Amino acid sequence: GEDVEQSLFLSVREGDSSVINCTYTDSSSTYLYWYKQEPGAGLQLLTYIFSNMDMKQDQRLTVLLNKKDKHLSLRIADTQTGDSAIYFCAERNSGNTPLVFGKGTRLSVIA
Amino acid sequence: EAGVTQSPTHLIKTRGQQATLRCSPISGHTSVYWYQQALGLGLQFLLWYDEGEERNRGNFPPRFSGRQFPNYSSELNVNALELEDSALYLCASSLVGTGGVGGYTFGSGTRLTVV
């Protein structure tokens, strides 16, 4: 079945770049997403990438996709304390299936 | 535009009781998804409703059920509550067919505590 794996924790200093990694198993994944969850809140869509792209940039966020290795990463430039949250990677194939989420990476930003 | 709204925000129930959670999708969205977020387990897919029909179901026992109403709002029912049902239940909505493009929009969740 489909599976999405992420490391559970990441700690960075304010101003540094953060890189959150994700691997997935479904080779037919068509859409891949990054969501952010702040304490006590639901999930907020940060960005997404189609499987025919290998990079997408949106302000401080850069998404890299290596389809051959089934590896997705999210780079946050100039990380701020407000970026402290749990980041979820999710994938979906083009079929009639719901999003499959990883367990989330808790990003802690140290001032 | 109102986002996805869930009620109640918090719910405390006793083991063996039933819980009912409610969700109103974004106006125009026909699909509603339910996920369980238990501590340490990430988001586990529960149910997907579209146009009043159950489209897909996750690996949960039958005591987790739900429905979707003609106005596309949805209800999740959990019968015979167990302690391990304590979790944050998240509802999301999307436009069917384009859900894969823009992803889902999530509500803030209902925190269910079973004592």
PDB file of C-alpha atoms in Angstrom:
ATOM      1  CA  GLY A   1       0.000   0.000   0.000  1.00  0.00           C
ATOM      2  CA  GLU A   2       0.923   3.617  -0.099  1.00  0.00           C
ATOM      3  CA  ASP A   3       3.294   4.874   2.559  1.00  0.00           C
ATOM      4  CA  VAL A   4       4.841   8.255   3.308  1.00  0.00           C
ATOM      5  CA  GLU A   5       7.833   8.553   5.631  1.00  0.00           C
ATOM      6  CA  GLN A   6       9.264  11.622   7.348  1.00  0.00           C
ATOM      7  CA  SER A   7      11.777  12.180  10.108  1.00  0.00           C
ATOM      8  CA  LEU A   8       9.970  13.223  13.273  1.00  0.00           C
ATOM      9  CA  PHE A   9      12.046  16.130  14.542  1.00  0.00           C
ATOM     10  CA  LEU A  10      14.200  18.959  13.187  1.00  0.00           C
ATOM     11  CA  SER A  11      15.800  21.770  15.139  1.00  0.00           C
ATOM     12  CA  VAL A  12      17.374  24.829  13.488  1.00  0.00           C
ATOM     13  CA  ARG A  13      18.607  28.246  14.526  1.00  0.00           C
ATOM     14  CA  GLU A  14      16.681  31.347  13.564  1.00  0.00           C
ATOM     15  CA  GLY A  15      17.938  32.701  10.255  1.00  0.00           C
ATOM     16  CA  ASP A  16      19.266  29.342   9.042  1.00  0.00           C
ATOM     17  CA  SER A  17      17.641  27.261   6.313  1.00  0.00           C
ATOM     18  CA  SER A  18      15.484  24.272   7.220  1.00  0.00           C
ATOM     19  CA  VAL A  19      15.205  21.213   5.026  1.00  0.00           C
ATOM     20  CA  ILE A  20      12.416  18.742   5.728  1.00  0.00           C
ATOM     21  CA  ASN A  21      12.572  15.454   3.862  1.00  0.00           C
ATOM     22  CA  CYS A  22       9.920  12.955   2.827  1.00  0.00           C
ATOM     23  CA  THR A  23       9.923   9.661   0.963  1.00  0.00           C
ATOM     24  CA  TYR A  24       6.927   7.917  -0.554  1.00  0.00           C
ATOM     25  CA  THR A  25       6.319   4.516  -2.048  1.00  0.00           C
ATOM     26  CA  ASP A  26       3.520   5.003  -4.569  1.00  0.00           C
ATOM     27  CA  SER A  27       5.171   5.351  -7.964  1.00  0.00           C
ATOM     28  CA  SER A  28       1.883   6.550  -9.442  1.00  0.00           C
ATOM     29  CA  SER A  29       1.757   9.568  -7.135  1.00  0.00           C
ATOM     30  CA  THR A  30       0.663  12.509  -9.210  1.00  0.00           C
ATOM     31  CA  TYR A  31       0.393  15.293  -6.692  1.00  0.00           C
ATOM     32  CA  LEU A  32       2.561  15.921  -3.650  1.00  0.00           C
ATOM     33  CA  TYR A  33       1.809  18.433  -0.924  1.00  0.00           C
ATOM     34  CA  TRP A  34       3.292  20.135   2.095  1.00  0.00           C
ATOM     35  CA  TYR A  35       1.001  21.147   4.943  1.00  0.00           C
ATOM     36  CA  LYS A  36       1.778  23.085   8.120  1.00  0.00           C
ATOM     37  CA  GLN A  37       0.067  22.534  11.467  1.00  0.00           C
ATOM     38  CA  GLU A  38       0.495  25.076  14.229  1.00  0.00           C
ATOM     39  CA  PRO A  39      -0.334  24.121  17.836  1.00  0.00           C
ATOM     40  CA  GLY A  40      -4.031  23.550  18.393  1.00  0.00           C
ATOM     41  CA  ALA A  41      -4.925  24.171  14.757  1.00  0.00           C
ATOM     42  CA  GLY A  42      -5.842  22.246  11.643  1.00  0.00           C
ATOM     43  CA  LEU A  43      -3.589  21.794   8.649  1.00  0.00           C
ATOM     44  CA  GLN A  44      -2.765  24.664   6.332  1.00  0.00           C
ATOM     45  CA  LEU A  45      -1.722  23.947   2.744  1.00  0.00           C
ATOM     46  CA  LEU A  46       1.708  25.480   2.146  1.00  0.00           C
ATOM     47  CA  THR A  47       2.495  24.364  -1.369  1.00  0.00           C
ATOM     48  CA  TYR A  48       2.139  21.503  -3.805  1.00  0.00           C
ATOM     49  CA  ILE A  49       4.006  20.116  -6.792  1.00  0.00           C
ATOM     50  CA  PHE A  50       2.984  18.008  -9.746  1.00  0.00           C
ATOM     51  CA  SER A  51       4.969  14.868 -10.394  1.00  0.00           C
ATOM     52  CA  ASN A  52       6.124  16.174 -13.792  1.00  0.00           C
ATOM     53  CA  MET A  53       7.995  19.026 -12.063  1.00  0.00           C
ATOM     54  CA  ASP A  54      11.268  18.732 -10.188  1.00  0.00           C
ATOM     55  CA  MET A  55      11.287  22.077  -8.427  1.00  0.00           C
ATOM     56  CA  LYS A  56       8.875  24.756  -7.292  1.00  0.00           C
ATOM     57  CA  GLN A  57       9.739  27.994  -5.522  1.00  0.00           C
ATOM     58  CA  ASP A  58       7.339  30.198  -3.612  1.00  0.00           C
ATOM     59  CA  GLN A  59       8.934  33.049  -1.656  1.00  0.00           C
ATOM     60  CA  ARG A  60      10.922  31.426   1.191  1.00  0.00           C
ATOM     61  CA  LEU A  61       9.759  27.927   0.260  1.00  0.00           C
ATOM     62  CA  THR A  62      11.485  25.645  -2.228  1.00  0.00           C
ATOM     63  CA  VAL A  63      10.147  22.196  -3.023  1.00  0.00           C
ATOM     64  CA  LEU A  64      12.403  19.638  -4.680  1.00  0.00           C
ATOM     65  CA  LEU A  65      11.071  16.397  -6.131  1.00  0.00           C
ATOM     66  CA  ASN A  66      13.234  13.435  -7.141  1.00  0.00           C
ATOM     67  CA  LYS A  67      10.719  11.140  -8.762  1.00  0.00           C
ATOM     68  CA  LYS A  68      13.261   8.407  -9.442  1.00  0.00           C
ATOM     69  CA  ASP A  69      14.094   8.115  -5.736  1.00  0.00           C
ATOM     70  CA  LYS A  70      10.535   9.024  -4.637  1.00  0.00           C
ATOM     71  CA  HIS A  71      11.985  11.787  -2.465  1.00  0.00           C
ATOM     72  CA  LEU A  72      10.395  15.147  -1.719  1.00  0.00           C
ATOM     73  CA  SER A  73      11.935  17.971   0.281  1.00  0.00           C
ATOM     74  CA  LEU A  74      10.804  21.332   1.598  1.00  0.00           C
ATOM     75  CA  ARG A  75      13.411  24.024   2.141  1.00  0.00           C
ATOM     76  CA  ILE A  76      12.493  27.056   4.237  1.00  0.00           C
ATOM     77  CA  ALA A  77      14.949  29.904   3.794  1.00  0.00           C
ATOM     78  CA  ASP A  78      15.709  32.334   6.649  1.00  0.00           C
ATOM     79  CA  THR A  79      13.717  30.266   9.147  1.00  0.00           C
ATOM     80  CA  GLN A  80      11.832  32.313  11.739  1.00  0.00           C
ATOM     81  CA  THR A  81      10.393  31.409  15.138  1.00  0.00           C
ATOM     82  CA  GLY A  82       6.942  31.638  13.564  1.00  0.00           C
ATOM     83  CA  ASP A  83       7.882  28.698  11.350  1.00  0.00           C
ATOM     84  CA  SER A  84       7.902  26.404  14.400  1.00  0.00           C
ATOM     85  CA  ALA A  85       5.178  23.870  13.647  1.00  0.00           C
ATOM     86  CA  ILE A  86       4.577  20.329  12.418  1.00  0.00           C
ATOM     87  CA  TYR A  87       5.072  19.887   8.674  1.00  0.00           C
ATOM     88  CA  PHE A  88       3.257  17.107   6.848  1.00  0.00           C
ATOM     89  CA  CYS A  89       4.116  15.640   3.499  1.00  0.00           C
ATOM     90  CA  ALA A  90       1.176  14.128   1.590  1.00  0.00           C
ATOM     91  CA  GLU A  91       0.738  12.355  -1.700  1.00  0.00           C
ATOM     92  CA  ARG A  92      -2.124  11.425  -3.956  1.00  0.00           C
ATOM     93  CA  ASN A  93      -2.286   9.469  -7.149  1.00  0.00           C
ATOM     94  CA  SER A  94      -4.708  10.340  -9.896  1.00  0.00           C
ATOM     95  CA  GLY A  95      -7.148   7.646  -8.850  1.00  0.00           C
ATOM     96  CA  ASN A  96     -10.137   7.817  -6.580  1.00  0.00           C
ATOM     97  CA  THR A  97      -8.046   7.855  -3.436  1.00  0.00           C
ATOM     98  CA  PRO A  98      -7.657  10.278  -0.554  1.00  0.00           C
ATOM     99  CA  LEU A  99      -4.454  12.044   0.426  1.00  0.00           C
ATOM    100  CA  VAL A 100      -1.965   9.875   2.291  1.00  0.00           C
ATOM    101  CA  PHE A 101      -0.008  11.756   4.927  1.00  0.00           C
ATOM    102  CA  GLY A 102       3.301  11.178   6.621  1.00  0.00           C
ATOM    103  CA  LYS A 103       3.511  11.318  10.423  1.00  0.00           C
ATOM    104  CA  GLY A 104       4.789  14.883  10.307  1.00  0.00           C
ATOM    105  CA  THR A 105       8.098  16.577  11.137  1.00  0.00           C
ATOM    106  CA  ARG A 106       8.147  18.819  14.176  1.00  0.00           C
ATOM    107  CA  LEU A 107      10.302  21.856  13.367  1.00  0.00           C
ATOM    108  CA  SER A 108      11.698  23.758  16.332  1.00  0.00           C
ATOM    109  CA  VAL A 109      13.333  27.106  15.660  1.00  0.00           C
ATOM    110  CA  ILE A 110      15.816  28.288  18.275  1.00  0.00           C
ATOM    111  CA  ALA A 111      16.198  32.048  18.672  1.00  0.00           C
TER     112      ALA A 111
ATOM    113  CA  GLU B   1     -15.478  33.132   2.372  1.00  0.00           C
ATOM    114  CA  ALA B   2     -15.998  30.911   5.399  1.00  0.00           C
ATOM    115  CA  GLY B   3     -13.532  28.062   5.764  1.00  0.00           C
ATOM    116  CA  VAL B   4     -14.238  24.511   6.863  1.00  0.00           C
ATOM    117  CA  THR B   5     -16.010  24.642  10.207  1.00  0.00           C
ATOM    118  CA  GLN B   6     -16.133  21.851  12.746  1.00  0.00           C
ATOM    119  CA  SER B   7     -18.147  21.480  15.914  1.00  0.00           C
ATOM    120  CA  PRO B   8     -17.780  21.033  18.738  1.00  0.00           C
ATOM    121  CA  THR B   9     -14.224  22.193  19.342  1.00  0.00           C
ATOM    122  CA  HIS B  10     -13.831  19.882  22.310  1.00  0.00           C
ATOM    123  CA  LEU B  11     -15.825  16.838  23.359  1.00  0.00           C
ATOM    124  CA  ILE B  12     -15.442  14.727  26.469  1.00  0.00           C
ATOM    125  CA  LYS B  13     -17.187  11.361  26.561  1.00  0.00           C
ATOM    126  CA  THR B  14     -17.179   8.301  28.746  1.00  0.00           C
ATOM    127  CA  ARG B  15     -16.004   4.926  27.458  1.00  0.00           C
ATOM    128  CA  GLY B  16     -18.891   3.081  25.792  1.00  0.00           C
ATOM    129  CA  GLN B  17     -20.805   6.233  24.861  1.00  0.00           C
ATOM    130  CA  GLN B  18     -21.376   7.595  21.362  1.00  0.00           C
ATOM    131  CA  ALA B  19     -19.829  10.755  19.906  1.00  0.00           C
ATOM    132  CA  THR B  20     -21.127  12.854  17.020  1.00  0.00           C
ATOM    133  CA  LEU B  21     -18.835  15.308  15.266  1.00  0.00           C
ATOM    134  CA  ARG B  22     -19.975  17.780  12.637  1.00  0.00           C
ATOM    135  CA  CYS B  23     -18.351  19.456   9.667  1.00  0.00           C
ATOM    136  CA  SER B  24     -19.434  22.142   7.199  1.00  0.00           C
ATOM    137  CA  PRO B  25     -17.318  22.304   4.032  1.00  0.00           C
ATOM    138  CA  ILE B  26     -16.334  25.381   2.074  1.00  0.00           C
ATOM    139  CA  SER B  27     -19.228  26.603  -0.024  1.00  0.00           C
ATOM    140  CA  GLY B  28     -19.145  24.823  -3.377  1.00  0.00           C
ATOM    141  CA  HIS B  29     -17.033  21.916  -2.185  1.00  0.00           C
ATOM    142  CA  THR B  30     -18.819  18.603  -2.566  1.00  0.00           C
ATOM    143  CA  SER B  31     -16.254  16.256  -1.023  1.00  0.00           C
ATOM    144  CA  VAL B  32     -15.706  15.876   2.711  1.00  0.00           C
ATOM    145  CA  TYR B  33     -12.896  13.843   4.263  1.00  0.00           C
ATOM    146  CA  TRP B  34     -12.415  12.770   7.859  1.00  0.00           C
ATOM    147  CA  TYR B  35      -9.022  12.064   9.392  1.00  0.00           C
ATOM    148  CA  GLN B  36      -8.005  10.972  12.878  1.00  0.00           C
ATOM    149  CA  GLN B  37      -4.856  12.496  14.362  1.00  0.00           C
ATOM    150  CA  ALA B  38      -3.858  10.472  17.384  1.00  0.00           C
ATOM    151  CA  LEU B  39      -0.683  11.200  19.297  1.00  0.00           C
ATOM    152  CA  GLY B  40       2.342   9.784  17.500  1.00  0.00           C
ATOM    153  CA  LEU B  41       0.331   8.304  14.633  1.00  0.00           C
ATOM    154  CA  GLY B  42       0.082  11.186  12.195  1.00  0.00           C
ATOM    155  CA  LEU B  43      -3.086  11.572  10.155  1.00  0.00           C
ATOM    156  CA  GLN B  44      -5.040   8.403   9.543  1.00  0.00           C
ATOM    157  CA  PHE B  45      -7.712   8.502   6.833  1.00  0.00           C
ATOM    158  CA  LEU B  46     -11.187   7.599   8.096  1.00  0.00           C
ATOM    159  CA  LEU B  47     -13.892   8.372   5.538  1.00  0.00           C
ATOM    160  CA  TRP B  48     -14.556  10.237   2.297  1.00  0.00           C
ATOM    161  CA  TYR B  49     -18.010  11.426   1.264  1.00  0.00           C
ATOM    162  CA  ASP B  50     -19.045  13.000  -1.993  1.00  0.00           C
ATOM    163  CA  GLU B  51     -22.530  13.860  -3.234  1.00  0.00           C
ATOM    164  CA  GLY B  52     -24.019  12.073  -0.255  1.00  0.00           C
ATOM    165  CA  GLU B  53     -22.217   8.794  -0.918  1.00  0.00           C
ATOM    166  CA  GLU B  54     -19.342   7.110   0.903  1.00  0.00           C
ATOM    167  CA  ARG B  55     -16.491   6.978  -1.662  1.00  0.00           C
ATOM    168  CA  ASN B  56     -13.709   5.437   0.358  1.00  0.00           C
ATOM    169  CA  ARG B  57     -13.075   4.170   3.845  1.00  0.00           C
ATOM    170  CA  GLY B  58      -9.890   3.784   5.842  1.00  0.00           C
ATOM    171  CA  ASN B  59      -8.832   0.857   8.000  1.00  0.00           C
ATOM    172  CA  PHE B  60     -11.140   1.580  10.932  1.00  0.00           C
ATOM    173  CA  PRO B  61     -13.790  -0.624  12.598  1.00  0.00           C
ATOM    174  CA  PRO B  62     -17.479  -0.267  11.643  1.00  0.00           C
ATOM    175  CA  ARG B  63     -18.242   1.641  14.840  1.00  0.00           C
ATOM    176  CA  PHE B  64     -16.778   4.622  12.965  1.00  0.00           C
ATOM    177  CA  SER B  65     -19.456   5.761  10.564  1.00  0.00           C
ATOM    178  CA  GLY B  66     -20.797   8.923   9.059  1.00  0.00           C
ATOM    179  CA  ARG B  67     -22.964  10.530   6.491  1.00  0.00           C
ATOM    180  CA  GLN B  68     -23.163  13.512   4.210  1.00  0.00           C
ATOM    181  CA  PHE B  69     -26.257  15.665   3.980  1.00  0.00           C
ATOM    182  CA  PRO B  70     -27.803  17.293   0.872  1.00  0.00           C
ATOM    183  CA  ASN B  71     -26.106  20.587   1.765  1.00  0.00           C
ATOM    184  CA  TYR B  72     -22.747  18.681   1.743  1.00  0.00           C
ATOM    185  CA  SER B  73     -22.190  19.034   5.479  1.00  0.00           C
ATOM    186  CA  SER B  74     -21.125  15.850   7.180  1.00  0.00           C
ATOM    187  CA  GLU B  75     -21.353  14.029  10.449  1.00  0.00           C
ATOM    188  CA  LEU B  76     -18.920  11.503  11.932  1.00  0.00           C
ATOM    189  CA  ASN B  77     -20.299   9.080  14.490  1.00  0.00           C
ATOM    190  CA  VAL B  78     -18.181   6.958  16.779  1.00  0.00           C
ATOM    191  CA  ASN B  79     -20.063   4.294  18.701  1.00  0.00           C
ATOM    192  CA  ALA B  80     -18.971   2.294  21.741  1.00  0.00           C
ATOM    193  CA  LEU B  81     -16.149   4.733  22.470  1.00  0.00           C
ATOM    194  CA  GLU B  82     -12.821   3.322  23.583  1.00  0.00           C
ATOM    195  CA  LEU B  83     -10.008   5.138  25.350  1.00  0.00           C
ATOM    196  CA  GLU B  84      -7.804   4.898  22.248  1.00  0.00           C
ATOM    197  CA  ASP B  85     -10.392   6.880  20.257  1.00  0.00           C
ATOM    198  CA  SER B  86      -9.110   9.975  22.040  1.00  0.00           C
ATOM    199  CA  ALA B  87      -7.657  12.107  19.262  1.00  0.00           C
ATOM    200  CA  LEU B  88      -8.047  15.223  17.160  1.00  0.00           C
ATOM    201  CA  TYR B  89     -10.574  14.571  14.400  1.00  0.00           C
ATOM    202  CA  LEU B  90      -9.980  16.691  11.340  1.00  0.00           C
ATOM    203  CA  CYS B  91     -12.436  17.348   8.564  1.00  0.00           C
ATOM    204  CA  ALA B  92     -11.354  18.597   5.140  1.00  0.00           C
ATOM    205  CA  SER B  93     -13.170  19.522   1.963  1.00  0.00           C
ATOM    206  CA  SER B  94     -12.309  19.773  -1.716  1.00  0.00           C
ATOM    207  CA  LEU B  95     -13.876  20.002  -5.131  1.00  0.00           C
ATOM    208  CA  VAL B  96     -14.106  16.500  -6.541  1.00  0.00           C
ATOM    209  CA  GLY B  97     -11.894  16.101  -9.563  1.00  0.00           C
ATOM    210  CA  THR B  98      -9.741  19.055  -8.648  1.00  0.00           C
ATOM    211  CA  GLY B  99      -8.944  17.949  -5.130  1.00  0.00           C
ATOM    212  CA  GLY B 100      -5.731  16.580  -6.491  1.00  0.00           C
ATOM    213  CA  VAL B 101      -4.711  19.946  -7.849  1.00  0.00           C
ATOM    214  CA  GLY B 102      -5.231  22.216  -4.899  1.00  0.00           C
ATOM    215  CA  GLY B 103      -5.327  19.692  -2.117  1.00  0.00           C
ATOM    216  CA  TYR B 104      -7.727  19.823   0.760  1.00  0.00           C
ATOM    217  CA  THR B 105      -8.821  22.656   3.020  1.00  0.00           C
ATOM    218  CA  PHE B 106      -8.896  21.557   6.650  1.00  0.00           C
ATOM    219  CA  GLY B 107     -10.965  22.665   9.596  1.00  0.00           C
ATOM    220  CA  SER B 108      -9.445  23.236  13.021  1.00  0.00           C
ATOM    221  CA  GLY B 109     -10.634  19.891  14.305  1.00  0.00           C
ATOM    222  CA  THR B 110     -12.627  18.435  17.177  1.00  0.00           C
ATOM    223  CA  ARG B 111     -10.589  17.243  20.134  1.00  0.00           C
ATOM    224  CA  LEU B 112     -12.324  14.102  21.444  1.00  0.00           C
ATOM    225  CA  THR B 113     -11.320  12.871  24.869  1.00  0.00           C
ATOM    226  CA  VAL B 114     -12.639   9.530  26.112  1.00  0.00           C
ATOM    227  CA  VAL B 115     -12.422   8.968  29.859  1.00  0.00           C
TER     228      VAL B 115
END
